[in-house]
Coordinates of C-alpha atoms and ligand atoms in Angstrom, one line a residue:
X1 CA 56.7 -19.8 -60.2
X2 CA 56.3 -24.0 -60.4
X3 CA 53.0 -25.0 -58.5
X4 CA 53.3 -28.7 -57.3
X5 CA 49.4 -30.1 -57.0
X6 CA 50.5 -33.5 -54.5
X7 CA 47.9 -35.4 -52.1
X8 CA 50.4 -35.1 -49.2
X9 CA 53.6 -33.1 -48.1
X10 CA 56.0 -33.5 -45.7
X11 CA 58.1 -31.2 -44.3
X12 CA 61.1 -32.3 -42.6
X13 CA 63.5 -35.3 -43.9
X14 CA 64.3 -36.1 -40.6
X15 CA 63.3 -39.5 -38.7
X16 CA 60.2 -38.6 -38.6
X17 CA 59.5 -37.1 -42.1
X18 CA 61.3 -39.9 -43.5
X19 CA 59.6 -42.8 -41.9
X20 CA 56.1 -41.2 -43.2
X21 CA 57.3 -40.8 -46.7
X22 CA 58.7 -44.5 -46.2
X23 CA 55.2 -46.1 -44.3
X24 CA 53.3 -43.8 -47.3
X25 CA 54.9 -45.5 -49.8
X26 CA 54.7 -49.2 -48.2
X27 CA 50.8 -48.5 -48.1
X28 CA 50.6 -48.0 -51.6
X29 CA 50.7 -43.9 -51.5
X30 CA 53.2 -42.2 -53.8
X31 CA 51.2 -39.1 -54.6
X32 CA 53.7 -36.9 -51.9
X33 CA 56.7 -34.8 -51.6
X34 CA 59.0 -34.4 -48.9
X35 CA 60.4 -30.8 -48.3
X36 CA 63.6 -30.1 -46.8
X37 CA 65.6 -27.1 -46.0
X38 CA 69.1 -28.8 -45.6
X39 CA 71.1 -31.1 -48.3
X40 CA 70.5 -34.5 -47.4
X41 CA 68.2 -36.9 -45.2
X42 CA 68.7 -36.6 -41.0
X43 CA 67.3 -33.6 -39.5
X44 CA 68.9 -32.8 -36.1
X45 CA 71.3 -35.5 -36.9
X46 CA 72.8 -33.6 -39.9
X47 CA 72.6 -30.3 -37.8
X48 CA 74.6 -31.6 -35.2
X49 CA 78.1 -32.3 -35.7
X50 CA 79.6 -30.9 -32.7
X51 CA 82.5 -32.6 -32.2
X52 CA 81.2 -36.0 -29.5
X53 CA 77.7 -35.5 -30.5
X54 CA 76.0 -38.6 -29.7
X55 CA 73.2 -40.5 -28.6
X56 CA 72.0 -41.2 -25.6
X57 CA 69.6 -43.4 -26.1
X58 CA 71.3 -47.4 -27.0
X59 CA 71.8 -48.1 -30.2
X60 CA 69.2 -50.6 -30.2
X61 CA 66.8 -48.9 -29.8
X62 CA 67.0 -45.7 -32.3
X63 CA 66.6 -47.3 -35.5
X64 CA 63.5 -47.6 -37.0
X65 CA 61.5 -51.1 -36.4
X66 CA 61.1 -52.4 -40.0
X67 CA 65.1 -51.2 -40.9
X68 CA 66.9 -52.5 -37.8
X69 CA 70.9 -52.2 -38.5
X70 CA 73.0 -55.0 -37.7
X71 CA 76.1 -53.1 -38.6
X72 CA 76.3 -50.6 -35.2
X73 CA 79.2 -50.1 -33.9
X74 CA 78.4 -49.5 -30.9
X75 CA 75.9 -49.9 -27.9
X76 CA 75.5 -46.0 -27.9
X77 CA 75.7 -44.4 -31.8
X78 CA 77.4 -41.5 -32.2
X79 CA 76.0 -38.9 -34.7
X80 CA 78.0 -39.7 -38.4
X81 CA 76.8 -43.3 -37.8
X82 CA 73.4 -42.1 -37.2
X83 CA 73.3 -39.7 -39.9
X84 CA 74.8 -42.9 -42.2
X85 CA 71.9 -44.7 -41.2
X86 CA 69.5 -42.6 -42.0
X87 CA 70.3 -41.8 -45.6
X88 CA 70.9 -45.6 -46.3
X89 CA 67.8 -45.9 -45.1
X90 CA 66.4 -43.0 -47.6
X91 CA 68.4 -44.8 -50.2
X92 CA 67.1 -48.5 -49.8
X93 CA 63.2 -47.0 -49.9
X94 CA 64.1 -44.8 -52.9
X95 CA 62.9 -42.0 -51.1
X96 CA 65.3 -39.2 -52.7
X97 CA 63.5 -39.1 -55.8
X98 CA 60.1 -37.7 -53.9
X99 CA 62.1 -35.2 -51.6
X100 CA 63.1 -31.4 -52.6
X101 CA 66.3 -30.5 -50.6
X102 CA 67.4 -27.2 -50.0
X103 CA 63.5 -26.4 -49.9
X104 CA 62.3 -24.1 -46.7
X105 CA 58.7 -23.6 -46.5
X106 CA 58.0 -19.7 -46.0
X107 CA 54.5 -20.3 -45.2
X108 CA 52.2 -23.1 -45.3
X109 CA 47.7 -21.9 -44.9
X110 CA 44.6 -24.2 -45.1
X111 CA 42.1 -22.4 -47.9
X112 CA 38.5 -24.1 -47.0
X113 CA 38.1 -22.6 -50.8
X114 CA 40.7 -25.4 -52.2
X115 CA 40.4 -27.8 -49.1
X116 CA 44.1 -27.8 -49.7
X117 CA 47.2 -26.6 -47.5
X118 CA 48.4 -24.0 -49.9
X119 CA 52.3 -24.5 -49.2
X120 CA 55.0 -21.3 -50.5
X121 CA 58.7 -22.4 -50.5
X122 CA 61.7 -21.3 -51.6
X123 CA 64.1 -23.6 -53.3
X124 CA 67.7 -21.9 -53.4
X125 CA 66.2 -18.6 -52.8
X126 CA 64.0 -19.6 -56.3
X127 CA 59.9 -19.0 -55.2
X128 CA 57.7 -22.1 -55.5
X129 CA 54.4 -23.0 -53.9
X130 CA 53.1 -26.8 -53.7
X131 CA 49.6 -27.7 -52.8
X132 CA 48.4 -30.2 -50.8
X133 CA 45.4 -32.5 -49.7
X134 CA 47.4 -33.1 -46.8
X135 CA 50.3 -31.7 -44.4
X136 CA 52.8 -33.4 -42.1
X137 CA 54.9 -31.5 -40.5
X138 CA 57.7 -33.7 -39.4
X139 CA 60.2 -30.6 -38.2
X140 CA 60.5 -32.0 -34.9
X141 CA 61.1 -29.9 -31.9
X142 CA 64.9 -29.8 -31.3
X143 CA 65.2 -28.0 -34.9
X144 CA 65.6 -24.2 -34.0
X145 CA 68.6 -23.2 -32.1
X146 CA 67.9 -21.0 -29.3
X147 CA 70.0 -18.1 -28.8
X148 CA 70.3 -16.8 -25.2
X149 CA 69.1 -13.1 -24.8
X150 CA 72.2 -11.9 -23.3
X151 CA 73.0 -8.1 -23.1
X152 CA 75.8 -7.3 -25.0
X153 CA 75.6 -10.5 -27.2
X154 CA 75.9 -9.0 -30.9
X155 CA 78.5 -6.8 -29.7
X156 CA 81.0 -9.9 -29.2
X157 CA 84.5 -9.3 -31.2
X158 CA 85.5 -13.0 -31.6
X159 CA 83.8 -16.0 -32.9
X160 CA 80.0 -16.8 -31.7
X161 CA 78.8 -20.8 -32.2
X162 CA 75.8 -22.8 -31.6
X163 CA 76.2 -26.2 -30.5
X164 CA 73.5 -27.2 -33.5
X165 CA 75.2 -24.7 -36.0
X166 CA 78.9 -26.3 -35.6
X167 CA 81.2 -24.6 -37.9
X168 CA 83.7 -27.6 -38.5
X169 CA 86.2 -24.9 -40.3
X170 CA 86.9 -23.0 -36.9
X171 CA 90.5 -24.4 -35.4
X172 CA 89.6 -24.2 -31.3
X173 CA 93.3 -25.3 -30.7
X174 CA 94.9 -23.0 -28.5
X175 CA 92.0 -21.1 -28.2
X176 CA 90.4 -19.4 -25.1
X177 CA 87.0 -20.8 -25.0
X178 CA 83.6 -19.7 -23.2
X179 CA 80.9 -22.5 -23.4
X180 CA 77.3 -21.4 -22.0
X181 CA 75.1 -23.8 -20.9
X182 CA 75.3 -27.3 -19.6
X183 CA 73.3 -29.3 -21.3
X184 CA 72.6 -32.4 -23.6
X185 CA 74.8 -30.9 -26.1
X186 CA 77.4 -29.5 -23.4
X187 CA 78.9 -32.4 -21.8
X188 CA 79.2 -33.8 -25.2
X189 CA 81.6 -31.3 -26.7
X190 CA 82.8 -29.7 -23.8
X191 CA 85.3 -32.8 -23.0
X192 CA 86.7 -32.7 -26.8
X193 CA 86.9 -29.0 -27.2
X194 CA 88.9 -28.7 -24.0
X195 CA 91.2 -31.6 -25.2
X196 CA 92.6 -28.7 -27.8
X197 CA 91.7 -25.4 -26.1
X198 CA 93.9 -23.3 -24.4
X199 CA 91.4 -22.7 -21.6
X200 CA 88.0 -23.4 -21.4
X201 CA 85.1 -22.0 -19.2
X202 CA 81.8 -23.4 -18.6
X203 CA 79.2 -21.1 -17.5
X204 CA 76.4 -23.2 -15.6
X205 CA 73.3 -22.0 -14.7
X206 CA 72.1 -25.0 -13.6
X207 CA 74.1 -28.7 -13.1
X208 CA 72.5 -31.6 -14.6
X209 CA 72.6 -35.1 -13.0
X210 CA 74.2 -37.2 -15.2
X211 CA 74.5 -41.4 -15.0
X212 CA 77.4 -43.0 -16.8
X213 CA 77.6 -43.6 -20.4
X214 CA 78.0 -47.8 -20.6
X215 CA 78.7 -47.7 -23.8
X216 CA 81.1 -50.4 -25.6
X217 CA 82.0 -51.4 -29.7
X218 CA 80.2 -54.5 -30.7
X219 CA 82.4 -57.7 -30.9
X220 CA 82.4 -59.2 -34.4
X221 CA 80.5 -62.6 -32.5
X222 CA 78.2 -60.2 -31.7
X223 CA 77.5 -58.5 -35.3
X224 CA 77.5 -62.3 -36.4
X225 CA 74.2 -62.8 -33.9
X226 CA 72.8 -59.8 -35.1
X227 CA 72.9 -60.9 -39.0
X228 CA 72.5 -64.6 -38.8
X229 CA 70.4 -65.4 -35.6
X230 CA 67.0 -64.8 -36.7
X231 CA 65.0 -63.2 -33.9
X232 CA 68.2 -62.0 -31.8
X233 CA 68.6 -58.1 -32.3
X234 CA 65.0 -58.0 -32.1
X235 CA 65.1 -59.7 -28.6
X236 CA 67.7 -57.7 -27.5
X237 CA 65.7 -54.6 -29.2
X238 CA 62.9 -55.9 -27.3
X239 CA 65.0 -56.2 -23.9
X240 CA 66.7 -52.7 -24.0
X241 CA 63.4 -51.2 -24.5
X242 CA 61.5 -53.1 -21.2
X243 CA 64.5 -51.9 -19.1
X244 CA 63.8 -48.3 -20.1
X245 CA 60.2 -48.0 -19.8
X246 CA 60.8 -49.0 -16.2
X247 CA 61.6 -45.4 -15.7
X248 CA 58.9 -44.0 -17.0
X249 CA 57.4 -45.3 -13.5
X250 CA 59.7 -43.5 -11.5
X251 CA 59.5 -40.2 -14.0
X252 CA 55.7 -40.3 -14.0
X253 CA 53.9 -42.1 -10.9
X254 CA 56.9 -42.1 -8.2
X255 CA 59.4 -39.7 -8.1
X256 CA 60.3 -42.1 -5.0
X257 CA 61.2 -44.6 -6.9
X258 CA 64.0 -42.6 -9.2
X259 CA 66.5 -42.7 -6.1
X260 CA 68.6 -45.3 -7.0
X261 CA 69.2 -43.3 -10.0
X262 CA 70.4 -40.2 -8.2
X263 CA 72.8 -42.3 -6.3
X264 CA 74.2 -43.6 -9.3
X265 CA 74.5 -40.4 -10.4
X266 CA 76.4 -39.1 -7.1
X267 CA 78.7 -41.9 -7.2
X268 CA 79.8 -40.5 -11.0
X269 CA 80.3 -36.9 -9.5
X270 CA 83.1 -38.8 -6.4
X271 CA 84.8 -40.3 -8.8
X272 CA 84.6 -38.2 -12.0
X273 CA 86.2 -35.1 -9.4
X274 CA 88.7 -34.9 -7.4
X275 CA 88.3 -31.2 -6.1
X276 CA 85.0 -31.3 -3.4
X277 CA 84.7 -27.5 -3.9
X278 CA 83.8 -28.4 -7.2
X279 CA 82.0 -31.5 -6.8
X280 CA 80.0 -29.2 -4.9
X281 CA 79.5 -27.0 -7.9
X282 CA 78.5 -29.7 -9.9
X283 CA 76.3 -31.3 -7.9
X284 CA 72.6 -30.3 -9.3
X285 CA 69.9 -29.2 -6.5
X286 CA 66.8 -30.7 -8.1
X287 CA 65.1 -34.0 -8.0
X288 CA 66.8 -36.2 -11.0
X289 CA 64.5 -36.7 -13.9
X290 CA 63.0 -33.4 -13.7
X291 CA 65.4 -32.1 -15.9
X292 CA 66.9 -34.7 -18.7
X293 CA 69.3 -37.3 -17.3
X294 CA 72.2 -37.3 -19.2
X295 CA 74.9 -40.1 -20.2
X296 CA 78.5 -39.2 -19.6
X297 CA 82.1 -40.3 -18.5
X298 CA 83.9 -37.9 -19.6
X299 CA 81.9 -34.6 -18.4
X300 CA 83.4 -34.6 -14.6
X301 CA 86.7 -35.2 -15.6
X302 CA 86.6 -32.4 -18.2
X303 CA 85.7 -30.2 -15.4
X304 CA 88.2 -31.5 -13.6
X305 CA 91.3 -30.3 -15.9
X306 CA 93.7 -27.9 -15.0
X307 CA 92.6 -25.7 -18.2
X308 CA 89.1 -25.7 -17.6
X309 CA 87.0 -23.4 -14.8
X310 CA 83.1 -24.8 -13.9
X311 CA 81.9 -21.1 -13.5
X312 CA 78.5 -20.7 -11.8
X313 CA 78.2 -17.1 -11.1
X314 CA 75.3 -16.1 -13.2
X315 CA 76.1 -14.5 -16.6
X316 CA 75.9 -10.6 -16.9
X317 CA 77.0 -9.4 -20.5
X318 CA 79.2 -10.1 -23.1
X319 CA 81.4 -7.3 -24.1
X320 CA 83.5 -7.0 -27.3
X321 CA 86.0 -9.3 -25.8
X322 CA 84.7 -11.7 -23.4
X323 CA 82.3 -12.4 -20.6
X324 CA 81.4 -10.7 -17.0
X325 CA 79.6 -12.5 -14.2
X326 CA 77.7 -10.8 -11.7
X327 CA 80.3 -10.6 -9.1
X328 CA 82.1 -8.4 -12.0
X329 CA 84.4 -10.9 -13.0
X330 CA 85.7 -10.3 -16.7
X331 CA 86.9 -13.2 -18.6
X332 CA 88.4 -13.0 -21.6
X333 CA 87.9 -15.5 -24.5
X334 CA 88.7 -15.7 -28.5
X335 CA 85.0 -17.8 -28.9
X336 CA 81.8 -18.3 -27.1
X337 CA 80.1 -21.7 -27.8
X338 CA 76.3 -21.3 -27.1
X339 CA 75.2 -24.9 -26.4
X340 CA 71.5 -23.1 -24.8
X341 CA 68.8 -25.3 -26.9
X342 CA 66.3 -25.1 -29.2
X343 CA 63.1 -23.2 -29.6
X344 CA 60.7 -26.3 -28.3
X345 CA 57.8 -24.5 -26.7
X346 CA 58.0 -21.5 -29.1
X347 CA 59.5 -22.3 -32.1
X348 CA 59.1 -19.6 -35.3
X349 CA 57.9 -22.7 -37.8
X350 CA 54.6 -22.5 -35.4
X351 CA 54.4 -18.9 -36.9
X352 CA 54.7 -20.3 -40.2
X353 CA 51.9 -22.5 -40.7
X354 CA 48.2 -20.6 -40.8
X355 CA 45.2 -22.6 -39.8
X356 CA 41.3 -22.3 -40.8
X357 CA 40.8 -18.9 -39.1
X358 CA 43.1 -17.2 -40.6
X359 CA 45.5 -17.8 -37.0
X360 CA 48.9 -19.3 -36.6
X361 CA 49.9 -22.5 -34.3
X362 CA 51.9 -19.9 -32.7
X363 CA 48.6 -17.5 -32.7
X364 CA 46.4 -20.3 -31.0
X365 CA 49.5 -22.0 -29.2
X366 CA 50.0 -18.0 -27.2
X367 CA 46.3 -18.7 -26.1
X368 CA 45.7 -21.7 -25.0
X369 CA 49.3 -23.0 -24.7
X370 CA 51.0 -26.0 -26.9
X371 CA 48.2 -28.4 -27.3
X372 CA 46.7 -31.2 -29.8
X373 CA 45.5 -34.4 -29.6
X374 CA 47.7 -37.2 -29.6
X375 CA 50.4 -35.3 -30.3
X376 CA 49.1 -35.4 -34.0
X377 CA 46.3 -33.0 -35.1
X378 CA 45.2 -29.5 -34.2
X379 CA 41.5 -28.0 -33.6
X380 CA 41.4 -25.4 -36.1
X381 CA 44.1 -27.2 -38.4
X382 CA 42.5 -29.1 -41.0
X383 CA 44.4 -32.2 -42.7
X384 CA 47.3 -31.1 -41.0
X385 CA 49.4 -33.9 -38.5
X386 CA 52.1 -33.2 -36.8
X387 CA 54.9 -36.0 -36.1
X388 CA 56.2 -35.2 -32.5
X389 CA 53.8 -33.1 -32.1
X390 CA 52.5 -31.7 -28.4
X391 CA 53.1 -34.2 -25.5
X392 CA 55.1 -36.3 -27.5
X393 CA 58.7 -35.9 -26.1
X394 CA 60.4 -38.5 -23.5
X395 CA 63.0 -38.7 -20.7
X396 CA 63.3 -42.4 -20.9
X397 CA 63.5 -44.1 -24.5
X398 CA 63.4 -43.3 -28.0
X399 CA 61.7 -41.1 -29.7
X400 CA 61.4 -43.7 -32.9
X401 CA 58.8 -45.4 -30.7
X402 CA 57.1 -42.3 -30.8
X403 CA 57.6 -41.7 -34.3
X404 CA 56.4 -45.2 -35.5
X405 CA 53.4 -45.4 -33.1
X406 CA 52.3 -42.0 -34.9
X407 CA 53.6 -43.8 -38.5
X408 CA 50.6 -46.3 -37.4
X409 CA 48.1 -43.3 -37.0
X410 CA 49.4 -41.8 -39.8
X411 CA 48.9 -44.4 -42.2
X412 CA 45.3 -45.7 -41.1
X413 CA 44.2 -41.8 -41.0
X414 CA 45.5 -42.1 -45.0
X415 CA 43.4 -45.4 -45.1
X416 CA 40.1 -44.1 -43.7
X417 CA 40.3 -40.7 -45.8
X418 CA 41.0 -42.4 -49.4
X419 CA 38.4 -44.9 -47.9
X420 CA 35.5 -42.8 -47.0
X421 CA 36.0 -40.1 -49.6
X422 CA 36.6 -37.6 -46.8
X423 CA 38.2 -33.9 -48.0
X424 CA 38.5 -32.2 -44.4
X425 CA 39.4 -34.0 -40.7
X426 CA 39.2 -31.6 -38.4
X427 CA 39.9 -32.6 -34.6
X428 CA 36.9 -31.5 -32.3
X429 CA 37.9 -28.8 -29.7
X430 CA 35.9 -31.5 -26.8
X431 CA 38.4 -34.2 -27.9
X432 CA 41.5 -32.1 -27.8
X433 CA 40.4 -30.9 -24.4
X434 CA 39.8 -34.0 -23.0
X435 CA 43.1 -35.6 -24.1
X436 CA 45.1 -32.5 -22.4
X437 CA 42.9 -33.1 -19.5
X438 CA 43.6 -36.4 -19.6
X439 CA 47.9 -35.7 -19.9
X440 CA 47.3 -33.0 -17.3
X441 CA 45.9 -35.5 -14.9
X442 CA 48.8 -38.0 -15.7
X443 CA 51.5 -35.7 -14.8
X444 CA 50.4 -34.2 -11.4
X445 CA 52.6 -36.4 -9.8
X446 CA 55.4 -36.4 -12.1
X447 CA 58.9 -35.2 -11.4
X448 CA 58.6 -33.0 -14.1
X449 CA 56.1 -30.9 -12.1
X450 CA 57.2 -31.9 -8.5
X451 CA 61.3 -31.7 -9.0
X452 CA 61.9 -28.7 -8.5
X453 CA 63.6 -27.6 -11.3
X454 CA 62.8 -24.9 -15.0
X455 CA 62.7 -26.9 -18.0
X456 CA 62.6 -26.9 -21.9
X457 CA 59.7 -29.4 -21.2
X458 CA 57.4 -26.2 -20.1
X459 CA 56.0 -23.9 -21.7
X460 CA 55.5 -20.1 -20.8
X461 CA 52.8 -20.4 -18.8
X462 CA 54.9 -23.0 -16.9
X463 CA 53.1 -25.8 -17.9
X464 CA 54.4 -29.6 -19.3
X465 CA 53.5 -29.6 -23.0
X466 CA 56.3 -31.4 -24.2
X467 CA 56.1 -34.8 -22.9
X468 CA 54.1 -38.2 -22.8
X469 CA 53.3 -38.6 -19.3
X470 CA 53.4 -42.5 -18.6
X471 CA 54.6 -45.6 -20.4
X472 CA 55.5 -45.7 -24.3
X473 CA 53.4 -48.4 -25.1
X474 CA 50.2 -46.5 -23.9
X475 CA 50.3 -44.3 -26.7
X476 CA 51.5 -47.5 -28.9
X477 CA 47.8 -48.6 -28.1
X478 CA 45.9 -44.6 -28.3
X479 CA 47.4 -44.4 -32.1
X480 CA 47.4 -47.9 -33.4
X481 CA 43.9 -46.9 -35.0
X482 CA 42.6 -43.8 -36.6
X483 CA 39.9 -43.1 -34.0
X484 CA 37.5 -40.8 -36.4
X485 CA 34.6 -40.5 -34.0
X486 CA 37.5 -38.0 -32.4
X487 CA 37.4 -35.9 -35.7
X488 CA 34.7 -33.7 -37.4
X489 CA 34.9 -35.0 -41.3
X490 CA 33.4 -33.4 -44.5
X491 CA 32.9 -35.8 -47.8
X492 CA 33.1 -34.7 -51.0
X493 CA 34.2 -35.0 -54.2
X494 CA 37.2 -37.3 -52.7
X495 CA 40.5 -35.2 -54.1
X496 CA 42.3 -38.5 -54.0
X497 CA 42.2 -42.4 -55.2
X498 CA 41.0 -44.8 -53.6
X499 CA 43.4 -47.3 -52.5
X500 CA 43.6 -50.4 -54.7
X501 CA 43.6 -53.1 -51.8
X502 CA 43.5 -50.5 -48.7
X503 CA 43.8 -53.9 -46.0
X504 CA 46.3 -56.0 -47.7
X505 CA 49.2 -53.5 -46.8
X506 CA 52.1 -54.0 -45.0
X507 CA 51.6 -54.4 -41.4
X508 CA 52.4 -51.1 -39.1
X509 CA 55.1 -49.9 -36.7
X510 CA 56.9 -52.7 -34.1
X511 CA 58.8 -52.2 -31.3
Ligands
N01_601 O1 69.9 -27.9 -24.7 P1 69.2 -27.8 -23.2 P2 70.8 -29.0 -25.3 N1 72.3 -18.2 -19.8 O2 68.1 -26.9 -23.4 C1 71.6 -23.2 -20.6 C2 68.4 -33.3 -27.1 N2 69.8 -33.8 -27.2 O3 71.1 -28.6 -26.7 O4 69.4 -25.6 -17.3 C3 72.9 -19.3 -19.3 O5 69.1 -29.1 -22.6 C4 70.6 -24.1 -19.8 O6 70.6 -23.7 -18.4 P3 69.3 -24.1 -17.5 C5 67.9 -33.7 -25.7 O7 66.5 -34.0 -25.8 C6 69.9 -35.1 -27.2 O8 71.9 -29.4 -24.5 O9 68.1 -23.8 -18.3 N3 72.6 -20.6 -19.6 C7 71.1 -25.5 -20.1 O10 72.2 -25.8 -19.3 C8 68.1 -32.4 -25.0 O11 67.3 -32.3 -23.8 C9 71.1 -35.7 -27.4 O12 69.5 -23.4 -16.3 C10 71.6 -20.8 -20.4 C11 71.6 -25.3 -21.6 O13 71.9 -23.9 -21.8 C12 67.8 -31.4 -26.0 O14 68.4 -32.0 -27.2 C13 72.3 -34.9 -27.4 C14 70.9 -19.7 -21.0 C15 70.6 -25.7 -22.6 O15 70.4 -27.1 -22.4 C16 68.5 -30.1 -25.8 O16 69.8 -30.2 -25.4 C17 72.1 -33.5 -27.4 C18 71.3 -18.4 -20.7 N4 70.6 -17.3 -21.2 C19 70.8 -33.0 -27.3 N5 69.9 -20.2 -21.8 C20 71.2 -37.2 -27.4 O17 72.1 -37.7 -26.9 C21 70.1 -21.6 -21.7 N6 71.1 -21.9 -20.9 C22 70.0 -37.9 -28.0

């Protein structure tokens, strides 16, 4: 078995794990290794290849800050651009050469003997263990589909497909098609698999609001302003980004204030449908923003076809050849898409990585529900950060912010430890509390508690754990310095250099 002795290791080559390795490296760190389970760089942009996937955030906006891309396409990306982007972007930082594809991490513990996270992967199948000073998990929380517990399920005869798990082989023409859930990832694919299928039904548990998609290709003037005007995408960057942090007011303080949005959003409904039985159907009964607001033009009249059915009797079973609502219906189908989420809340990596006591995230997460402290470290989980970690997530704007803002953390945590000599950072349990007390507050009068809706964005015990309560640039400001009076630190025998020139490194994240 190879043992890999590194000062840090990533896990995840996704944005996130990515723009660590790339912000290590920049900062004069290149003792680390990134570990990834697929074949190239992306995360849940090379898992998702359902046919439309997209993004919904503009274009430019999800790229990172210090690799903006003049070359979009379009005001909204769609996912092989995205995916492009990202391993260019791998490419031009030279970042292949530290990263181990086809790697999953079987279980990662912290031994206080080695003040190192002991790491065990698998490479192909192949048994391999790498030890680190540090951990990162940069998984990210969209990364384990979600399969919905539905009697009868295994016992399906046809074809069964996640929306993350596309299987580009499978011909859907002329197909009879079931697609559960009505989601993100739903109105994405359901308007191109029903352009093929034979018949299509949608079951909805619950109908999203969704605003239209403005999204348009770049004129070549424009692509010209974006390469030769110095300063212009990063205006426009700048722009994009004000206009959406104005609904973080409305999703955080004033639920009040989101109502123009709703309207917006029932003006798509009239004119995406043409049936008011349906429109009815499709019409959600929550306040918008609790749940995600999605971006579509094409969802409404995909419902709208001839050869599709909006179906919102609740599901019953799935028999060996179809579905059955409640009110007995049986429909028959050759393929059931399951577009029903990801593990956020609960995911199986939390089982997977072992703290100081011996417990798992999941362990200590079952207790005291999904908590940390700036959505970063973990009482109890020493030298480990998490990118997107607890109360990270948005409705509103990109989560490269996020990412970068934590890149900033990141890299002046790095700083301070190589600096001071320090072996073990532990976050105090009074810190962490008072930070969750502190999001806690912030939400009470959130639409995400007051909307009236269930969400991925709680957690079991039907609390938010997911999201950053408030405006973007707040937690811009709460990471932009490694705050160590928040951590309990042990020096030692420092297991790593010290950094040449630790202030004369590049500067961190922008906007
Ligand atoms: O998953 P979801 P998603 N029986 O959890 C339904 C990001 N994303 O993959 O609402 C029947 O949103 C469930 O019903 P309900 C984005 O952050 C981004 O679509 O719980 N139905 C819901 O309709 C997004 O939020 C982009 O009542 C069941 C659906 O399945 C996140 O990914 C694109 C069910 C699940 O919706 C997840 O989106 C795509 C059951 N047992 C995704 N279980 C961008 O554009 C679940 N459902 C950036």
């Amino acid at each position: 078995m190879t043992t890999n002795d590194v000062e840090i290791a990533i896990i995840g080559a996704g944005f996130s794990g990515l723009g660590a390795a790339i912000k290590l490296r920049q900062n004069g760190v290149d003792d680390f290794i990134v570990l990834d389970r697929g074949q190239d760089f992306g995360g849940t942009w090379r898992d998702n290849t359902y046919p439309g996937a997209a993004c919904d955030v503009p274009s430019q906006l999800y790229s990172y800050s210090f690799a903006k891309n003049p070359a979009w396409s379009r005001s909204y990306s769609h996912q092989p651009e995205i995916h492009r982007y990202i391993n260019d972007v791998a490419a031009e930082h030279g970042i292949g050469a530290k990263t181990r594809f086809r790697t999953e991490v079987t279980n990662a513990a912290w031994s206080e003997d080695d003040q190192r996270w002991i790491i065990d992967i698998e490479t192909d199948g192949t048994p391999g263990q790498v030890r680190a000073h540090t951990l990162i998990g940069g998984v990210g929380p969209l990364c384990e589909p979600n399969l919905p517990d539905i009697e009868g399920i295994d016992g399906f005869g046809g074809k069964i497909v996640h929306s993350a798990r596309w299987d580009a082989d499978y011909d859907f023409a002329g197909k009879r098609v079931a697609v559960i859930g009505t989601g993100a990832s739903a109105i994405q694919l359901v308007p191109e698999v029903a352009k093929v299928a034979a018949h299509l039904d949608v079951y909805q548990r619950t109908a999203p609001w969704i605003v239209p998609r403005t999204e348009r290709a770049y004129s070549g003037a424009e692509h010209w302003a974006f390469r030769n005007i110095p300063g212009y995408q990063s205006a426009l960057r700048g722009l994009v980004y004000a206009a959406n942090e104005a609904t973080a007011f409305g999703l955080t303080y004033s639920p009040r204030a989101l109502k123009p949005v709703e309207l917006v959003c029932r003006a798509n409904i009239a004119r995406g449908i043409r049936d008011k039985a349906l429109r009815a159907k499709a019409t959600p009964k929550f306040q918008v923003g609790c749940k995600r607001i999605l971006r579509s033009n094409d969802w409404y009249p995909a419902l709208d076809r001839d050869n599709v059915d909006l179906v919102t009797d609740g599901i019953d079973r799935i028999t060996a050849t179809g579905v059955v609502t409640k009110d007995g219906t049986a429909r028959d189908v050759d393929v059931i898409v399951v577009a029903t989420g990801f593990h956020v809340t609960d995911s199986p990596v939390f089982g997977k990585i072992v703290g100081a006591d011996g417990r798992s995230l999941a362990q200590v997460w079952d207790e005291i529900g999904m908590q940390g402290y700036k959505g970063s470290f973990v009482h109890g989980f020493p030298n480990l950060m998490l990118m997107i970690g607890p109360s990270t997530g948005l409705g509103h704007t990109s989560m490269v912010y996020m990412i970068e803002s934590q890149l900033n953390y990141l890299v002046d945590y790095v700083k301070t430890v190589r600096r001071e000599g320090i072996t073990r950072t532990e976050v105090t349990e009074d810190a962490q509390r008072e930070f969750n007390a502190g999001i806690q507050h912030n939400l009470r009068n959130s639409v995400w508690v007051n909307g009236g809706c269930a969400s991925w964005y709680k957690d079991a015990n039907g609390n938010i754990t997911t999201l950053w309560p408030g405006f973007t640039f707040n937690f811009r400001r709460a990471t932009r310095k490694f705050d160590i009076a928040a951590y309990r630190v042990e020096r030692g025998a420092s297991p790593v250099r010290a950094l040449p020139t630790a202030d004369e490194t590049p500067a961190g994240a922008g906007v």
